[in-house]
Amino acid sequence: MSVQTTERVGLQNAQQLRTKTLPTWSPWAVAAAALVVSFVLVYLTSWGGAVLTGVVAAVLFVLFLGIAATVVEGSRSARNRMATTLIYGAFLLALAPLISVAWTLISKGTTRLDGNFFGTSMNNIGAFDEKGGAYHAIIGTLEQAGIATLITVPLGILGAIYIVEYGRGFLANAIRFFVDVMTGIPSIVSGLFILSFWVFTVTPLFNNGQARYSGFAAALSLSVLMLPTVVRSTEEMLRLVPSALREGAYALGVARWKTIVSIVLPTAGPGIVTGVMLAVARAAGETAPVLLVAGGLSSINFNVFSGNQSSLSLYVFEQAGVASEFAPGRAWTAALTLVVLVLVLTVAAKLLARRNKLAR
């Protein structure tokens, strides 16, 4: 067989193995066709609005693309294309609520982004007053969340270290069980617990028999909510640290406690920080505990241990129920402020966590 004949046979075999594929512009054409058909069937017939038109168009897009791929590429490639389309669709569907919330917050929360909102409180502000801000609520949120973090983070990390590094048997299993139970506790229950224990039992001992509401009581209530999240997230991060790191330190004669402090915790640091910030975000957005044990206040109170105190989440709740045309703008701006505050704290904590040597 000559060389030319061999090349001709090889070319024929390659052409037989080459499969047909849809052009790169075909998904866009199918999407346009699906949108046009959905617009005619749903929107022009007044059967539904823009949302239903989009849903029907998405379903038709998957069907049309599957049919086109089956005809041109075959059933196997068609199933692959449909599966890929469904995965991308699920991603966009999950992303849509986040984008919607962010757009709503930004569009409605910028109405009161001014110095008066961040520099004044609601003291002596009536229903017909355009001014009034959330300075007192911002102070309350920072103090309450800060104290709750100072209480919860050491306890949560130490509890997780005991479960992973030292705990064996009944006690470790009991701690893990009660942490899991506490994870599902409603926020109102933690508020009622601190109300009955701290406000009605402890504070009368130091105030001539009178119960006192305070921001510190709100911080205690928030710490009850934060603790299980910190413990569980820290536990999972510590379990992800390779055993070889611990064994290498032990082989060099490093003590167990020093291995945990110098090797295990820095390695798991970024994950621990993420868990802590998730707990802080949940605590900063709670309303019921603050309402129960701090009472709320329209004026500024820097003393977290004495007197009523407000928070941004409680401020949003109060403004949403006020019969005033200016209240919704304050509520949306306070909600945007709370989200930005949590975002800034999360980014700052992440940047600080990257500074340790083992996390680089």
Short mmCIF file of C-alpha atoms in Angstrom, two decimals:
data_model
loop_
_atom_site.label_atom_id
_atom_site.label_comp_id
_atom_site.label_asym_id
_atom_site.label_seq_id
_atom_site.Cartn_x
_atom_site.Cartn_y
_atom_site.Cartn_z
CA MET A 1 0.00 0.00 0.00
CA SER A 2 1.40 3.35 -1.05
CA VAL A 3 1.87 6.34 1.21
CA GLN A 4 -0.89 8.27 -0.58
CA THR A 5 -3.33 5.41 -0.11
CA THR A 6 -2.48 5.21 3.58
CA GLU A 7 -3.03 8.94 4.01
CA ARG A 8 -6.36 8.73 2.14
CA VAL A 9 -7.57 5.88 4.38
CA GLY A 10 -6.50 7.75 7.49
CA LEU A 11 -8.34 10.88 6.34
CA GLN A 12 -11.50 8.87 5.70
CA ASN A 13 -11.28 7.27 9.14
CA ALA A 14 -10.80 10.70 10.77
CA GLN A 15 -13.83 12.04 8.94
CA GLN A 16 -15.88 9.09 10.12
CA LEU A 17 -14.77 9.64 13.73
CA ARG A 18 -15.46 13.37 13.60
CA THR A 19 -18.92 14.12 15.07
CA LYS A 20 -21.16 16.97 14.19
CA THR A 21 -21.55 19.74 16.76
CA LEU A 22 -23.82 22.71 17.10
CA PRO A 23 -22.33 26.08 16.21
CA THR A 24 -21.15 28.29 19.05
CA TRP A 25 -23.94 30.77 18.33
CA SER A 26 -26.67 28.14 18.52
CA PRO A 27 -27.45 28.54 22.27
CA TRP A 28 -28.01 32.27 21.73
CA ALA A 29 -30.29 31.59 18.76
CA VAL A 30 -32.23 28.98 20.74
CA ALA A 31 -32.55 31.38 23.67
CA ALA A 32 -33.89 34.12 21.38
CA ALA A 33 -36.38 31.73 19.82
CA ALA A 34 -37.53 30.49 23.23
CA LEU A 35 -37.96 34.07 24.44
CA VAL A 36 -40.00 35.03 21.37
CA VAL A 37 -42.27 31.99 21.67
CA SER A 38 -42.75 32.56 25.40
CA PHE A 39 -43.51 36.25 24.81
CA VAL A 40 -46.17 35.38 22.25
CA LEU A 41 -47.75 32.55 24.24
CA VAL A 42 -47.68 34.15 27.70
CA TYR A 43 -47.28 37.91 27.59
CA LEU A 44 -49.28 38.83 24.49
CA THR A 45 -52.15 36.54 25.49
CA SER A 46 -52.24 38.16 28.98
CA TRP A 47 -51.78 34.74 30.53
CA GLY A 48 -48.98 36.03 32.76
CA GLY A 49 -46.51 38.81 33.37
CA ALA A 50 -42.78 39.22 32.87
CA VAL A 51 -41.83 36.68 35.54
CA LEU A 52 -43.94 33.87 34.10
CA THR A 53 -42.70 34.76 30.63
CA GLY A 54 -39.13 34.33 31.79
CA VAL A 55 -39.89 31.00 33.47
CA VAL A 56 -41.62 29.61 30.38
CA ALA A 57 -38.77 30.90 28.19
CA ALA A 58 -36.23 29.07 30.38
CA VAL A 59 -38.17 25.80 30.10
CA LEU A 60 -38.54 26.19 26.34
CA PHE A 61 -34.83 26.98 26.02
CA VAL A 62 -33.89 23.67 27.68
CA LEU A 63 -36.36 21.74 25.52
CA PHE A 64 -35.37 23.42 22.24
CA LEU A 65 -31.66 23.05 22.93
CA GLY A 66 -32.11 19.38 23.82
CA ILE A 67 -34.03 18.72 20.61
CA ALA A 68 -31.47 20.56 18.47
CA ALA A 69 -28.56 18.75 20.11
CA THR A 70 -30.29 15.37 19.70
CA VAL A 71 -30.81 15.94 15.97
CA VAL A 72 -27.30 17.24 15.25
CA GLU A 73 -25.00 15.72 17.90
CA GLY A 74 -26.84 12.65 19.10
CA SER A 75 -28.61 11.69 22.32
CA ARG A 76 -25.47 11.42 24.44
CA SER A 77 -24.24 14.92 23.65
CA ALA A 78 -27.80 16.21 24.03
CA ARG A 79 -28.00 14.84 27.58
CA ASN A 80 -24.66 16.44 28.37
CA ARG A 81 -25.81 19.82 27.02
CA MET A 82 -29.08 19.66 28.96
CA ALA A 83 -27.30 18.73 32.18
CA THR A 84 -24.85 21.61 31.72
CA THR A 85 -27.71 24.00 31.01
CA LEU A 86 -29.57 22.89 34.13
CA ILE A 87 -26.44 23.39 36.27
CA TYR A 88 -25.94 26.93 34.97
CA GLY A 89 -29.65 27.58 35.43
CA ALA A 90 -29.52 26.40 39.04
CA PHE A 91 -26.58 28.74 39.66
CA LEU A 92 -28.42 31.71 38.19
CA LEU A 93 -31.55 30.80 40.13
CA ALA A 94 -29.59 30.73 43.37
CA LEU A 95 -27.87 34.01 42.48
CA ALA A 96 -31.11 35.83 41.63
CA PRO A 97 -32.36 36.33 45.23
CA LEU A 98 -28.95 37.64 46.32
CA ILE A 99 -28.87 40.14 43.46
CA SER A 100 -32.45 41.13 44.17
CA VAL A 101 -31.76 41.75 47.86
CA ALA A 102 -28.58 43.69 47.11
CA TRP A 103 -30.32 45.82 44.48
CA THR A 104 -33.27 46.53 46.78
CA LEU A 105 -30.99 47.51 49.66
CA ILE A 106 -28.86 49.81 47.52
CA SER A 107 -31.75 51.43 45.67
CA LYS A 108 -33.88 52.06 48.76
CA GLY A 109 -31.16 52.36 51.37
CA THR A 110 -29.42 55.36 49.87
CA THR A 111 -32.30 57.76 50.54
CA ARG A 112 -30.95 58.74 53.98
CA LEU A 113 -27.23 58.31 53.49
CA ASP A 114 -26.31 61.65 55.02
CA GLY A 115 -24.50 63.05 58.01
CA ASN A 116 -27.69 63.60 59.98
CA PHE A 117 -28.56 59.89 59.83
CA PHE A 118 -25.16 58.78 61.12
CA GLY A 119 -24.70 61.61 63.62
CA THR A 120 -28.05 61.91 65.41
CA SER A 121 -30.51 59.69 67.23
CA MET A 122 -34.30 59.48 67.28
CA ASN A 123 -34.59 61.44 70.51
CA ASN A 124 -37.39 64.06 70.30
CA ILE A 125 -38.15 63.05 66.69
CA GLY A 126 -41.85 62.96 65.85
CA ALA A 127 -43.80 61.33 63.06
CA PHE A 128 -43.72 64.50 60.93
CA ASP A 129 -39.98 65.15 61.37
CA GLU A 130 -37.85 64.38 58.36
CA LYS A 131 -34.61 64.23 60.33
CA GLY A 132 -33.54 61.63 62.85
CA GLY A 133 -30.82 59.04 62.55
CA ALA A 134 -29.46 55.73 63.81
CA TYR A 135 -26.34 56.83 65.68
CA HIS A 136 -27.64 55.32 68.92
CA ALA A 137 -28.49 52.05 67.15
CA ILE A 138 -25.05 51.81 65.54
CA ILE A 139 -23.39 52.31 68.93
CA GLY A 140 -25.63 49.66 70.47
CA THR A 141 -24.91 47.14 67.71
CA LEU A 142 -21.15 47.62 67.93
CA GLU A 143 -21.09 47.32 71.73
CA GLN A 144 -23.46 44.36 71.95
CA ALA A 145 -21.89 42.38 69.11
CA GLY A 146 -18.40 43.21 70.34
CA ILE A 147 -19.04 42.01 73.89
CA ALA A 148 -20.84 38.92 72.62
CA THR A 149 -17.84 38.14 70.42
CA LEU A 150 -15.41 38.58 73.32
CA ILE A 151 -17.46 36.16 75.39
CA THR A 152 -18.20 33.59 72.69
CA VAL A 153 -14.97 33.25 70.70
CA PRO A 154 -12.72 32.05 73.57
CA LEU A 155 -15.38 29.68 74.89
CA GLY A 156 -16.23 28.34 71.45
CA ILE A 157 -12.61 27.79 70.38
CA LEU A 158 -11.66 26.18 73.69
CA GLY A 159 -14.71 23.92 73.52
CA ALA A 160 -13.84 22.85 69.98
CA ILE A 161 -10.20 22.21 70.97
CA TYR A 162 -11.37 19.96 73.80
CA ILE A 163 -13.71 18.02 71.51
CA VAL A 164 -11.09 17.47 68.79
CA GLU A 165 -7.80 17.23 70.66
CA TYR A 166 -8.65 15.95 74.14
CA GLY A 167 -12.27 14.84 74.34
CA ARG A 168 -13.05 11.15 74.34
CA GLY A 169 -16.06 9.21 75.49
CA PHE A 170 -19.24 10.42 77.14
CA LEU A 171 -18.31 14.04 77.94
CA ALA A 172 -17.18 14.90 74.41
CA ASN A 173 -20.27 13.29 72.93
CA ALA A 174 -22.50 15.13 75.40
CA ILE A 175 -20.91 18.50 74.54
CA ARG A 176 -21.29 17.81 70.83
CA PHE A 177 -24.93 16.79 71.31
CA PHE A 178 -25.87 19.89 73.28
CA VAL A 179 -24.05 22.14 70.80
CA ASP A 180 -26.12 20.60 68.01
CA VAL A 181 -29.29 21.15 70.03
CA MET A 182 -28.38 24.79 70.71
CA THR A 183 -27.86 25.39 66.99
CA GLY A 184 -31.60 25.12 66.41
CA ILE A 185 -32.70 27.22 69.36
CA PRO A 186 -34.90 30.17 68.26
CA SER A 187 -33.54 33.58 69.15
CA ILE A 188 -36.60 34.36 71.27
CA VAL A 189 -35.73 31.43 73.54
CA SER A 190 -32.24 32.77 74.23
CA GLY A 191 -33.78 36.15 74.96
CA LEU A 192 -36.24 34.63 77.42
CA PHE A 193 -33.44 32.68 79.10
CA ILE A 194 -31.32 35.78 79.70
CA LEU A 195 -34.43 37.72 80.71
CA SER A 196 -35.32 35.22 83.45
CA PHE A 197 -31.76 34.49 84.56
CA TRP A 198 -29.86 37.76 84.23
CA VAL A 199 -32.46 40.53 84.17
CA PHE A 200 -34.93 39.14 86.74
CA THR A 201 -32.52 37.13 88.94
CA VAL A 202 -29.01 38.60 88.84
CA THR A 203 -29.49 42.33 88.29
CA PRO A 204 -31.86 42.82 91.27
CA LEU A 205 -29.00 41.70 93.56
CA PHE A 206 -27.00 44.78 92.54
CA ASN A 207 -29.82 47.33 92.08
CA ASN A 208 -31.73 47.29 95.36
CA GLY A 209 -34.08 44.57 94.19
CA GLN A 210 -34.97 46.22 90.87
CA ALA A 211 -34.52 44.46 87.56
CA ARG A 212 -32.47 46.42 85.00
CA TYR A 213 -32.44 46.12 81.24
CA SER A 214 -29.09 46.73 79.58
CA GLY A 215 -27.08 46.23 76.44
CA PHE A 216 -24.90 43.75 78.31
CA ALA A 217 -27.93 41.50 78.78
CA ALA A 218 -28.48 41.69 75.02
CA ALA A 219 -24.83 40.72 74.49
CA LEU A 220 -25.29 37.69 76.74
CA SER A 221 -28.35 36.67 74.76
CA LEU A 222 -26.48 37.05 71.49
CA SER A 223 -23.57 35.01 72.83
CA VAL A 224 -25.96 32.11 73.46
CA LEU A 225 -26.87 32.20 69.77
CA MET A 226 -23.27 32.58 68.59
CA LEU A 227 -21.70 29.83 70.70
CA PRO A 228 -22.92 26.73 68.80
CA THR A 229 -21.93 28.23 65.45
CA VAL A 230 -18.41 29.02 66.67
CA VAL A 231 -17.97 25.61 68.27
CA ARG A 232 -19.16 23.60 65.27
CA SER A 233 -17.26 25.62 62.66
CA THR A 234 -14.05 25.56 64.72
CA GLU A 235 -14.42 21.83 65.31
CA GLU A 236 -14.73 21.14 61.59
CA MET A 237 -11.74 23.35 60.77
CA LEU A 238 -9.56 21.65 63.40
CA ARG A 239 -10.46 18.23 62.00
CA LEU A 240 -9.27 19.36 58.56
CA VAL A 241 -5.74 20.02 59.84
CA PRO A 242 -3.54 17.13 58.60
CA SER A 243 -2.44 14.71 61.31
CA ALA A 244 1.08 14.77 59.84
CA LEU A 245 1.55 18.31 61.17
CA ARG A 246 0.71 17.21 64.70
CA GLU A 247 2.85 14.07 64.45
CA GLY A 248 5.80 16.03 63.12
CA ALA A 249 5.62 18.44 66.04
CA TYR A 250 5.31 15.57 68.54
CA ALA A 251 8.33 13.84 66.94
CA LEU A 252 10.39 16.99 67.55
CA GLY A 253 9.41 16.94 71.21
CA VAL A 254 6.97 19.85 71.09
CA ALA A 255 4.39 19.77 73.86
CA ARG A 256 0.77 19.07 72.95
CA TRP A 257 -0.55 22.46 74.04
CA LYS A 258 2.21 24.25 72.16
CA THR A 259 1.47 22.19 69.03
CA ILE A 260 -2.16 23.27 69.20
CA VAL A 261 -1.27 26.93 69.71
CA SER A 262 1.60 27.13 67.21
CA ILE A 263 0.57 24.65 64.50
CA VAL A 264 -3.08 23.62 64.62
CA LEU A 265 -4.80 26.94 65.32
CA PRO A 266 -2.79 29.01 62.79
CA THR A 267 -3.43 26.38 60.10
CA ALA A 268 -7.18 26.39 60.80
CA GLY A 269 -7.25 30.16 61.37
CA PRO A 270 -8.97 31.33 58.14
CA GLY A 271 -11.76 28.79 58.54
CA ILE A 272 -12.22 29.68 62.20
CA VAL A 273 -12.45 33.36 61.29
CA THR A 274 -15.12 32.55 58.71
CA GLY A 275 -17.18 30.69 61.31
CA VAL A 276 -16.80 33.51 63.81
CA MET A 277 -17.94 36.10 61.28
CA LEU A 278 -20.98 33.98 60.39
CA ALA A 279 -21.89 33.96 64.06
CA VAL A 280 -21.33 37.73 64.32
CA ALA A 281 -23.51 38.32 61.27
CA ARG A 282 -26.33 36.28 62.79
CA ALA A 283 -26.02 38.03 66.15
CA ALA A 284 -25.94 41.51 64.61
CA GLY A 285 -29.18 40.82 62.76
CA GLU A 286 -31.20 39.51 65.72
CA THR A 287 -34.09 41.62 66.98
CA ALA A 288 -36.09 39.60 69.51
CA PRO A 289 -33.33 39.16 72.14
CA VAL A 290 -32.45 42.86 72.07
CA LEU A 291 -36.10 43.84 72.37
CA LEU A 292 -36.62 41.52 75.35
CA VAL A 293 -33.56 42.28 77.47
CA ALA A 294 -32.38 45.72 76.26
CA GLY A 295 -35.81 47.26 75.72
CA GLY A 296 -34.77 49.66 72.97
CA LEU A 297 -34.08 53.37 73.33
CA SER A 298 -34.47 56.39 71.09
CA SER A 299 -31.55 58.30 72.60
CA ILE A 300 -27.83 57.58 72.83
CA ASN A 301 -26.57 55.34 75.65
CA PHE A 302 -22.87 54.52 75.68
CA ASN A 303 -23.07 52.61 78.97
CA VAL A 304 -23.69 49.04 77.94
CA PHE A 305 -24.05 47.89 81.56
CA SER A 306 -26.81 50.28 82.61
CA GLY A 307 -30.01 51.44 80.98
CA ASN A 308 -31.91 50.49 77.86
CA GLN A 309 -30.11 50.32 74.54
CA SER A 310 -31.07 49.91 70.91
CA SER A 311 -29.48 48.15 67.92
CA LEU A 312 -29.68 48.44 64.15
CA SER A 313 -31.92 45.40 63.76
CA LEU A 314 -34.29 46.70 66.44
CA TYR A 315 -34.16 50.16 64.84
CA VAL A 316 -35.24 48.65 61.49
CA PHE A 317 -38.07 46.79 63.22
CA GLU A 318 -39.29 49.92 64.98
CA GLN A 319 -39.09 52.17 61.93
CA ALA A 320 -40.89 49.63 59.77
CA GLY A 321 -43.88 49.88 62.09
CA VAL A 322 -43.97 53.66 62.50
CA ALA A 323 -46.83 55.48 60.79
CA SER A 324 -44.66 58.10 59.12
CA GLU A 325 -43.71 58.77 55.52
CA PHE A 326 -40.09 59.24 56.58
CA ALA A 327 -39.78 55.99 58.56
CA PRO A 328 -39.32 53.57 55.61
CA GLY A 329 -36.32 55.52 54.35
CA ARG A 330 -34.70 55.31 57.78
CA ALA A 331 -35.43 51.58 57.98
CA TRP A 332 -33.90 50.82 54.57
CA THR A 333 -30.82 52.92 55.27
CA ALA A 334 -30.34 51.21 58.62
CA ALA A 335 -30.62 47.81 56.94
CA LEU A 336 -28.01 48.82 54.36
CA THR A 337 -25.76 50.11 57.14
CA LEU A 338 -26.03 46.81 59.00
CA VAL A 339 -25.11 44.80 55.89
CA VAL A 340 -22.16 47.06 55.08
CA LEU A 341 -20.99 46.94 58.71
CA VAL A 342 -20.97 43.13 58.74
CA LEU A 343 -19.25 43.09 55.32
CA VAL A 344 -16.50 45.45 56.49
CA LEU A 345 -15.90 43.42 59.65
CA THR A 346 -15.75 40.19 57.63
CA VAL A 347 -13.24 41.59 55.13
CA ALA A 348 -11.10 43.03 57.94
CA ALA A 349 -11.11 39.72 59.83
CA LYS A 350 -10.16 37.83 56.66
CA LEU A 351 -7.24 40.18 56.01
CA LEU A 352 -6.00 39.80 59.58
CA ALA A 353 -6.27 36.00 59.36
CA ARG A 354 -3.95 35.97 56.33
CA ARG A 355 -1.16 37.61 58.26
CA ASN A 356 -0.10 34.42 60.07
CA LYS A 357 2.78 32.53 58.48
CA LEU A 358 1.10 29.15 58.00
CA ALA A 359 -1.87 30.72 56.18
CA ARG A 360 0.25 32.40 53.51
#
